[in-house]
Amino acid sequence: MFIKIAKQTLEEEVISSEEMVAVLEDDYKDDEVDEILTEIVCGIYEHRTPLAIYKYKP
């Protein structure tokens, strides 16, 4: 499951894979999204925006 952690409150929220893809599509080119998703699921990468941290929790 994908987790969104609000930076201000550190509150965790479960988000869908579709929501995670939408976040990544805002920051990356379409051809990079699959690779980034794989890295998140493998625990290699946590995506960060000014408001939140996104990661995968098995």
XYZ file of N, CA and C in Angstrom:
174
model
N 0.840 -1.178 0.000
C 0.000 0.000 0.000
C 0.884 1.241 0.000
N 0.421 2.258 -0.636
C 1.165 3.510 -0.680
C 0.718 4.396 0.477
N 1.681 5.081 1.061
C 1.432 5.929 2.221
C 1.847 7.360 1.893
N 0.998 8.296 2.264
C 1.311 9.725 2.166
C 1.486 10.234 3.594
N 2.636 10.849 3.867
C 2.908 11.391 5.196
C 2.960 12.910 5.087
N 2.030 13.581 5.739
C 2.003 15.050 5.730
C 3.215 15.560 6.507
N 3.981 16.448 5.902
C 5.203 16.934 6.549
C 4.917 17.746 7.810
N 3.854 18.519 7.831
C 3.570 19.365 8.994
C 3.105 18.567 10.201
N 2.256 17.573 9.972
C 1.654 16.838 11.088
C 2.217 15.429 11.265
N 2.944 14.944 10.266
C 3.452 13.563 10.223
C 2.328 12.525 10.232
N 1.125 12.967 9.880
C -0.025 12.069 9.798
C 0.091 11.201 8.547
N -0.102 9.885 8.713
C -0.039 8.950 7.595
C -1.433 8.702 7.033
N -1.491 8.639 5.713
C -2.754 8.371 5.023
C -2.481 7.348 3.930
N -3.286 6.310 3.862
C -3.163 5.321 2.796
C -3.762 5.922 1.531
N -3.016 5.816 0.425
C -3.527 6.305 -0.857
C -3.501 5.156 -1.865
N -4.315 5.279 -2.884
C -4.396 4.239 -3.913
C -3.205 4.342 -4.864
N -2.989 3.289 -5.615
C -1.912 3.321 -6.603
C -2.201 4.374 -7.674
N -3.465 4.584 -7.981
C -3.832 5.607 -8.961
C -3.452 7.002 -8.464
N -3.679 7.250 -7.167
C -3.295 8.538 -6.589
C -1.778 8.708 -6.606
N -1.049 7.627 -6.329
C 0.410 7.684 -6.340
C 0.913 7.989 -7.742
N 0.338 7.348 -8.739
C 0.718 7.599 -10.130
C 0.445 9.056 -10.496
N -0.683 9.591 -10.076
C -1.021 10.989 -10.379
C 0.005 11.946 -9.780
N 0.458 11.666 -8.559
C 1.480 12.506 -7.918
C 2.772 12.457 -8.727
N 3.177 11.254 -9.117
C 4.421 11.102 -9.873
C 4.331 11.738 -11.255
N 3.167 11.646 -11.887
C 2.996 12.238 -13.217
C 3.124 13.758 -13.182
N 2.857 14.361 -12.035
C 3.033 15.806 -11.901
C 4.510 16.194 -11.892
N 5.380 15.281 -11.427
C 6.794 15.603 -11.237
C 7.739 14.946 -12.233
N 7.293 13.917 -12.934
C 8.170 13.168 -13.840
C 7.532 13.012 -15.204
N 8.375 12.705 -16.185
C 7.888 12.382 -17.521
C 7.192 11.028 -17.465
N 6.239 10.823 -18.370
C 5.456 9.583 -18.381
C 6.328 8.333 -18.442
N 7.411 8.389 -19.215
C 8.248 7.197 -19.369
C 9.098 6.901 -18.132
N 9.134 7.797 -17.160
C 9.897 7.584 -15.932
C 9.040 7.054 -14.779
N 7.743 7.185 -14.886
C 6.837 6.865 -13.777
C 6.931 5.393 -13.371
N 6.955 4.472 -14.335
C 7.022 3.044 -13.998
C 8.287 2.709 -13.222
N 9.411 3.257 -13.652
C 10.677 2.992 -12.965
C 10.654 3.549 -11.541
N 10.119 4.752 -11.374
C 10.036 5.369 -10.049
C 9.111 4.549 -9.143
N 7.977 4.090 -9.668
C 7.064 3.253 -8.878
C 7.767 1.982 -8.402
N 8.532 1.363 -9.282
C 9.273 0.156 -8.912
C 10.257 0.450 -7.790
N 10.954 1.570 -7.880
C 11.918 1.946 -6.842
C 11.221 2.221 -5.506
N 10.045 2.815 -5.550
C 9.294 3.073 -4.315
C 8.871 1.749 -3.679
N 8.323 0.834 -4.477
C 7.857 -0.451 -3.955
C 9.022 -1.277 -3.402
N 10.187 -1.181 -4.025
C 11.369 -1.929 -3.560
C 12.023 -1.280 -2.344
N 11.562 -0.106 -1.956
C 12.119 0.573 -0.789
C 13.378 1.367 -1.075
N 13.692 1.557 -2.352
C 14.893 2.289 -2.748
C 14.666 3.800 -2.679
N 13.441 4.229 -2.893
C 13.149 5.650 -3.086
C 11.883 6.048 -2.334
N 11.914 7.227 -1.722
C 10.725 7.867 -1.150
C 10.533 9.179 -1.900
N 9.359 9.370 -2.452
C 9.089 10.604 -3.197
C 8.715 11.714 -2.223
N 9.288 12.879 -2.426
C 9.017 14.024 -1.541
C 8.524 15.217 -2.355
N 7.518 15.864 -1.799
C 7.025 17.125 -2.344
C 7.117 18.138 -1.208
N 6.852 19.406 -1.477
C 6.904 20.385 -0.385
C 5.932 20.077 0.763
N 4.860 19.344 0.487
C 3.844 19.095 1.514
C 3.844 17.687 2.092
N 4.435 16.715 1.379
C 4.305 15.327 1.835
C 5.471 14.450 1.393
N 5.557 13.303 2.066
C 6.490 12.240 1.711
C 5.632 11.045 1.303
N 5.995 10.412 0.205
C 5.243 9.266 -0.298
C 6.150 8.050 -0.291
N 5.634 6.938 0.240
C 6.415 5.710 0.241
C 5.488 4.507 0.203
N 6.094 3.335 0.113
C 5.334 2.091 0.048
C 5.528 1.321 1.335
N 4.437 0.780 1.859
C 4.481 -0.064 3.053
C 3.879 -1.416 2.683
N 4.670 -2.486 2.788
C 4.130 -3.813 2.419
C 3.005 -4.262 3.340
